[in-house]
PDB file of C-alpha atoms in Angstrom:
ATOM      1  CA  UNK A   1     -16.448  -1.776  16.306  1.00  0.00           C
ATOM      2  CA  UNK A   2     -14.717  -2.545  13.002  1.00  0.00           C
ATOM      3  CA  UNK A   3     -10.980  -2.383  12.397  1.00  0.00           C
ATOM      4  CA  UNK A   4     -11.004   1.004  10.659  1.00  0.00           C
ATOM      5  CA  UNK A   5     -12.912   2.505  13.600  1.00  0.00           C
ATOM      6  CA  UNK A   6     -10.298   1.076  15.987  1.00  0.00           C
ATOM      7  CA  UNK A   7      -7.467   2.649  13.965  1.00  0.00           C
ATOM      8  CA  UNK A   8      -9.230   6.003  13.816  1.00  0.00           C
ATOM      9  CA  UNK A   9      -9.830   5.908  17.564  1.00  0.00           C
ATOM     10  CA  UNK A  10      -6.173   5.061  18.304  1.00  0.00           C
ATOM     11  CA  UNK A  11      -4.809   7.824  16.038  1.00  0.00           C
ATOM     12  CA  UNK A  12      -7.561  10.403  16.811  1.00  0.00           C
ATOM     13  CA  UNK A  13      -8.702  10.546  13.203  1.00  0.00           C
ATOM     14  CA  UNK A  14     -11.994  10.794  11.357  1.00  0.00           C
ATOM     15  CA  UNK A  15     -14.239   7.858  10.441  1.00  0.00           C
ATOM     16  CA  UNK A  16     -17.083   7.747   7.941  1.00  0.00           C
ATOM     17  CA  UNK A  17     -19.279   4.986   6.601  1.00  0.00           C
ATOM     18  CA  UNK A  18     -22.112   5.171   4.137  1.00  0.00           C
ATOM     19  CA  UNK A  19     -25.417   3.566   4.950  1.00  0.00           C
ATOM     20  CA  UNK A  20     -25.575  -0.101   4.041  1.00  0.00           C
ATOM     21  CA  UNK A  21     -27.063  -0.553   0.590  1.00  0.00           C
ATOM     22  CA  UNK A  22     -29.132  -3.669  -0.101  1.00  0.00           C
ATOM     23  CA  UNK A  23     -29.600  -5.154  -3.568  1.00  0.00           C
ATOM     24  CA  UNK A  24     -31.580  -8.195  -4.637  1.00  0.00           C
ATOM     25  CA  UNK A  25     -30.214 -10.315  -7.464  1.00  0.00           C
ATOM     26  CA  UNK A  26     -30.897 -13.767  -8.888  1.00  0.00           C
ATOM     27  CA  UNK A  27     -28.314 -15.222  -6.481  1.00  0.00           C
ATOM     28  CA  UNK A  28     -29.881 -13.550  -3.430  1.00  0.00           C
ATOM     29  CA  UNK A  29     -29.583 -10.509  -1.207  1.00  0.00           C
ATOM     30  CA  UNK A  30     -26.343  -8.513  -1.514  1.00  0.00           C
ATOM     31  CA  UNK A  31     -25.221  -5.801   0.905  1.00  0.00           C
ATOM     32  CA  UNK A  32     -22.614  -3.118   0.255  1.00  0.00           C
ATOM     33  CA  UNK A  33     -21.088  -0.522   2.601  1.00  0.00           C
ATOM     34  CA  UNK A  34     -18.090   1.739   1.860  1.00  0.00           C
ATOM     35  CA  UNK A  35     -16.070   2.749   4.941  1.00  0.00           C
ATOM     36  CA  UNK A  36     -13.093   5.027   5.351  1.00  0.00           C
ATOM     37  CA  UNK A  37     -10.887   6.509   8.008  1.00  0.00           C
ATOM     38  CA  UNK A  38      -8.463   9.421   7.839  1.00  0.00           C
ATOM     39  CA  UNK A  39      -5.617   9.635  10.336  1.00  0.00           C
ATOM     40  CA  UNK A  40      -2.375  11.542  10.742  1.00  0.00           C
ATOM     41  CA  UNK A  41       0.869   9.707  11.514  1.00  0.00           C
ATOM     42  CA  UNK A  42       4.064  11.702  12.079  1.00  0.00           C
ATOM     43  CA  UNK A  43       2.747  14.629  10.037  1.00  0.00           C
ATOM     44  CA  UNK A  44       1.453  12.547   7.120  1.00  0.00           C
ATOM     45  CA  UNK A  45      -2.231  12.283   6.236  1.00  0.00           C
ATOM     46  CA  UNK A  46      -3.268   8.657   5.653  1.00  0.00           C
ATOM     47  CA  UNK A  47      -6.611   7.394   4.381  1.00  0.00           C
ATOM     48  CA  UNK A  48      -7.822   3.804   4.846  1.00  0.00           C
ATOM     49  CA  UNK A  49     -10.684   2.735   2.553  1.00  0.00           C
ATOM     50  CA  UNK A  50     -12.716  -0.467   2.444  1.00  0.00           C
ATOM     51  CA  UNK A  51     -15.772  -1.376   0.372  1.00  0.00           C
ATOM     52  CA  UNK A  52     -17.398  -4.177   2.337  1.00  0.00           C
ATOM     53  CA  UNK A  53     -20.011  -6.446   0.800  1.00  0.00           C
ATOM     54  CA  UNK A  54     -21.975  -9.364   2.178  1.00  0.00           C
ATOM     55  CA  UNK A  55     -25.054 -11.497   1.814  1.00  0.00           C
ATOM     56  CA  UNK A  56     -25.076 -13.812  -1.199  1.00  0.00           C
ATOM     57  CA  UNK A  57     -21.802 -12.288  -2.408  1.00  0.00           C
ATOM     58  CA  UNK A  58     -19.303 -12.493   0.446  1.00  0.00           C
ATOM     59  CA  UNK A  59     -16.372 -10.730  -1.081  1.00  0.00           C
ATOM     60  CA  UNK A  60     -14.736  -7.515  -0.076  1.00  0.00           C
ATOM     61  CA  UNK A  61     -12.630  -5.218  -2.189  1.00  0.00           C
ATOM     62  CA  UNK A  62      -9.077  -4.871  -0.933  1.00  0.00           C
ATOM     63  CA  UNK A  63      -8.260  -2.355   1.729  1.00  0.00           C
ATOM     64  CA  UNK A  64      -6.561   0.660   0.214  1.00  0.00           C
ATOM     65  CA  UNK A  65      -4.162   2.716   2.275  1.00  0.00           C
ATOM     66  CA  UNK A  66      -3.142   6.059   0.801  1.00  0.00           C
ATOM     67  CA  UNK A  67      -0.417   8.322   2.163  1.00  0.00           C
ATOM     68  CA  UNK A  68      -0.903  11.838   0.791  1.00  0.00           C
ATOM     69  CA  UNK A  69       2.275  13.684  -0.174  1.00  0.00           C
ATOM     70  CA  UNK A  70       2.518  17.446   0.399  1.00  0.00           C
ATOM     71  CA  UNK A  71       3.332  18.164  -3.280  1.00  0.00           C
ATOM     72  CA  UNK A  72       4.042  16.480  -6.602  1.00  0.00           C
ATOM     73  CA  UNK A  73       7.642  15.223  -6.423  1.00  0.00           C
ATOM     74  CA  UNK A  74       7.499  13.953 -10.027  1.00  0.00           C
ATOM     75  CA  UNK A  75       8.508  10.445  -8.930  1.00  0.00           C
ATOM     76  CA  UNK A  76       7.037   7.104  -9.885  1.00  0.00           C
ATOM     77  CA  UNK A  77       7.241   3.788  -8.096  1.00  0.00           C
ATOM     78  CA  UNK A  78       5.567   0.437  -8.604  1.00  0.00           C
ATOM     79  CA  UNK A  79       6.295  -2.426  -6.226  1.00  0.00           C
ATOM     80  CA  UNK A  80       4.247  -5.539  -6.883  1.00  0.00           C
ATOM     81  CA  UNK A  81       4.343  -9.258  -6.196  1.00  0.00           C
ATOM     82  CA  UNK A  82       6.666 -10.950  -8.616  1.00  0.00           C
ATOM     83  CA  UNK A  83       5.407 -13.717 -10.838  1.00  0.00           C
ATOM     84  CA  UNK A  84       7.493 -15.753 -13.274  1.00  0.00           C
ATOM     85  CA  UNK A  85       6.752 -13.359 -16.137  1.00  0.00           C
ATOM     86  CA  UNK A  86       7.803 -10.346 -14.016  1.00  0.00           C
ATOM     87  CA  UNK A  87      11.039 -12.075 -13.055  1.00  0.00           C
ATOM     88  CA  UNK A  88      11.951 -12.391 -16.752  1.00  0.00           C
ATOM     89  CA  UNK A  89      10.889  -8.840 -17.684  1.00  0.00           C
ATOM     90  CA  UNK A  90      12.757  -7.446 -14.663  1.00  0.00           C
ATOM     91  CA  UNK A  91      15.994  -8.645 -16.259  1.00  0.00           C
ATOM     92  CA  UNK A  92      15.360  -6.207 -19.133  1.00  0.00           C
ATOM     93  CA  UNK A  93      13.296  -3.372 -17.684  1.00  0.00           C
ATOM     94  CA  UNK A  94      14.513  -2.756 -14.143  1.00  0.00           C
ATOM     95  CA  UNK A  95      16.867   0.195 -13.732  1.00  0.00           C
ATOM     96  CA  UNK A  96      20.488  -0.706 -14.375  1.00  0.00           C
ATOM     97  CA  UNK A  97      22.664  -1.023 -11.298  1.00  0.00           C
ATOM     98  CA  UNK A  98      19.722  -1.745  -9.004  1.00  0.00           C
ATOM     99  CA  UNK A  99      20.986  -4.212  -6.397  1.00  0.00           C
ATOM    100  CA  UNK A 100      17.870  -5.753  -4.876  1.00  0.00           C
ATOM    101  CA  UNK A 101      18.443  -8.156  -1.963  1.00  0.00           C
ATOM    102  CA  UNK A 102      17.754 -11.743  -3.103  1.00  0.00           C
ATOM    103  CA  UNK A 103      15.032 -12.256  -0.511  1.00  0.00           C
ATOM    104  CA  UNK A 104      13.081  -9.343  -2.043  1.00  0.00           C
ATOM    105  CA  UNK A 105      13.962 -10.030  -5.681  1.00  0.00           C
ATOM    106  CA  UNK A 106      12.190 -13.408  -5.507  1.00  0.00           C
ATOM    107  CA  UNK A 107       9.070 -11.826  -4.007  1.00  0.00           C
ATOM    108  CA  UNK A 108       8.727  -8.405  -5.636  1.00  0.00           C
ATOM    109  CA  UNK A 109       9.099  -6.574  -8.897  1.00  0.00           C
ATOM    110  CA  UNK A 110      10.406  -3.004  -8.586  1.00  0.00           C
ATOM    111  CA  UNK A 111       9.719  -0.379 -11.259  1.00  0.00           C
ATOM    112  CA  UNK A 112       9.936   3.385 -11.365  1.00  0.00           C
ATOM    113  CA  UNK A 113      12.430   6.138 -10.623  1.00  0.00           C
ATOM    114  CA  UNK A 114      15.875   4.472 -10.516  1.00  0.00           C
ATOM    115  CA  UNK A 115      17.433   6.752  -7.871  1.00  0.00           C
ATOM    116  CA  UNK A 116      14.412   6.349  -5.606  1.00  0.00           C
ATOM    117  CA  UNK A 117      14.494   2.552  -5.987  1.00  0.00           C
ATOM    118  CA  UNK A 118      18.252   2.398  -5.289  1.00  0.00           C
ATOM    119  CA  UNK A 119      17.716   4.232  -2.005  1.00  0.00           C
ATOM    120  CA  UNK A 120      14.681   2.182  -0.990  1.00  0.00           C
ATOM    121  CA  UNK A 121      16.172  -1.272  -1.614  1.00  0.00           C
ATOM    122  CA  UNK A 122      19.231  -0.418   0.482  1.00  0.00           C
ATOM    123  CA  UNK A 123      17.079   0.642   3.463  1.00  0.00           C
ATOM    124  CA  UNK A 124      17.279  -2.196   5.996  1.00  0.00           C
ATOM    125  CA  UNK A 125      14.091  -1.179   7.859  1.00  0.00           C
ATOM    126  CA  UNK A 126      12.135  -1.098   4.610  1.00  0.00           C
ATOM    127  CA  UNK A 127      13.490  -4.440   3.379  1.00  0.00           C
ATOM    128  CA  UNK A 128      12.881  -6.199   6.702  1.00  0.00           C
ATOM    129  CA  UNK A 129       9.282  -4.931   6.802  1.00  0.00           C
ATOM    130  CA  UNK A 130       8.579  -5.947   3.188  1.00  0.00           C
ATOM    131  CA  UNK A 131       9.821  -9.551   3.429  1.00  0.00           C
ATOM    132  CA  UNK A 132       7.052 -12.185   3.311  1.00  0.00           C
ATOM    133  CA  UNK A 133       4.326  -9.613   2.649  1.00  0.00           C
ATOM    134  CA  UNK A 134       1.870  -9.472  -0.212  1.00  0.00           C
ATOM    135  CA  UNK A 135       1.590  -5.764  -1.080  1.00  0.00           C
ATOM    136  CA  UNK A 136       1.148  -3.583  -4.100  1.00  0.00           C
ATOM    137  CA  UNK A 137       2.610  -0.076  -3.791  1.00  0.00           C
ATOM    138  CA  UNK A 138       2.129   2.544  -6.476  1.00  0.00           C
ATOM    139  CA  UNK A 139       2.829   6.218  -7.075  1.00  0.00           C
ATOM    140  CA  UNK A 140       2.343   7.367 -10.647  1.00  0.00           C
ATOM    141  CA  UNK A 141       1.444  10.385 -12.751  1.00  0.00           C
ATOM    142  CA  UNK A 142      -2.274   9.537 -12.580  1.00  0.00           C
ATOM    143  CA  UNK A 143      -2.304  10.379  -8.835  1.00  0.00           C
ATOM    144  CA  UNK A 144       1.099  12.062  -8.292  1.00  0.00           C
ATOM    145  CA  UNK A 145       0.456  13.053  -4.675  1.00  0.00           C
ATOM    146  CA  UNK A 146      -1.007   9.715  -3.487  1.00  0.00           C
ATOM    147  CA  UNK A 147       1.296   6.878  -2.443  1.00  0.00           C
ATOM    148  CA  UNK A 148      -1.097   3.915  -2.450  1.00  0.00           C
ATOM    149  CA  UNK A 149      -0.491   0.556  -0.771  1.00  0.00           C
ATOM    150  CA  UNK A 150      -2.917  -2.329  -1.233  1.00  0.00           C
ATOM    151  CA  UNK A 151      -2.340  -5.405   0.940  1.00  0.00           C
ATOM    152  CA  UNK A 152      -3.605  -8.346  -1.140  1.00  0.00           C
ATOM    153  CA  UNK A 153      -4.687 -10.296   1.948  1.00  0.00           C
ATOM    154  CA  UNK A 154      -5.964  -7.392   4.043  1.00  0.00           C
ATOM    155  CA  UNK A 155      -4.742  -6.110   7.393  1.00  0.00           C
ATOM    156  CA  UNK A 156      -4.386  -8.749  10.090  1.00  0.00           C
ATOM    157  CA  UNK A 157      -4.117  -6.624  13.233  1.00  0.00           C
ATOM    158  CA  UNK A 158      -2.812  -3.327  14.604  1.00  0.00           C
ATOM    159  CA  UNK A 159       0.795  -4.551  14.537  1.00  0.00           C
ATOM    160  CA  UNK A 160       0.461  -5.423  10.836  1.00  0.00           C
ATOM    161  CA  UNK A 161      -1.050  -2.002  10.124  1.00  0.00           C
ATOM    162  CA  UNK A 162       1.882  -0.293  11.838  1.00  0.00           C
ATOM    163  CA  UNK A 163       4.254  -2.336   9.656  1.00  0.00           C
ATOM    164  CA  UNK A 164       2.378  -1.048   6.593  1.00  0.00           C
ATOM    165  CA  UNK A 165       2.706   2.526   7.858  1.00  0.00           C
ATOM    166  CA  UNK A 166       6.448   1.988   8.384  1.00  0.00           C
ATOM    167  CA  UNK A 167       6.789   0.890   4.742  1.00  0.00           C
ATOM    168  CA  UNK A 168       4.856   3.930   3.484  1.00  0.00           C
ATOM    169  CA  UNK A 169       6.777   6.344   5.720  1.00  0.00           C
ATOM    170  CA  UNK A 170      10.161   4.944   4.580  1.00  0.00           C
ATOM    171  CA  UNK A 171       9.161   5.369   0.932  1.00  0.00           C
ATOM    172  CA  UNK A 172       7.911   8.896   1.685  1.00  0.00           C
ATOM    173  CA  UNK A 173      11.285   9.840   3.203  1.00  0.00           C
ATOM    174  CA  UNK A 174      13.124   8.855   0.017  1.00  0.00           C
ATOM    175  CA  UNK A 175      10.534  10.497  -2.244  1.00  0.00           C
ATOM    176  CA  UNK A 176      11.125  13.742  -0.379  1.00  0.00           C
ATOM    177  CA  UNK A 177      14.881  13.236  -0.764  1.00  0.00           C
ATOM    178  CA  UNK A 178      15.683  12.701   2.904  1.00  0.00           C
ATOM    179  CA  UNK A 179      18.156   9.854   3.232  1.00  0.00           C
ATOM    180  CA  UNK A 180      17.561   8.660   6.770  1.00  0.00           C
TER     181      UNK A 180
END
């Protein structure tokens, strides 16, 4: 049983996987199989997607975890790993008055709705969960009802997945305007 199936079983969700596709290329046999699970956590619909490949090409696309919002809140957020270039551009382009804890400022670049970001970076639960992670979180006008989190190094175990859900749920609370 793969990890997505385990999550779906724990949360009583739905699991689907396409048949494994096999391709032959000059480098050898390549297999490809998209998998996804849909679960509900505290009233929020969450989809976990993975496009697994194997054979001669042993790489897998990142896991994508999407929390679906109930409506378009006209908010944008982009939280990504900070690199040296981002650190410099953040000095000019981050919302004014945004007080990001130092431990997060070194690791992440925050962009988007200034009021939303101010609330999120002052949330202790959110900050504690985000420290030492390697995530990309995005909500934009291209998919305004889909809060997407992509862990760059995958999901390690069930405890790590629940930490990811905590991060998404905390962001969702502030998007909906509930300061909890």
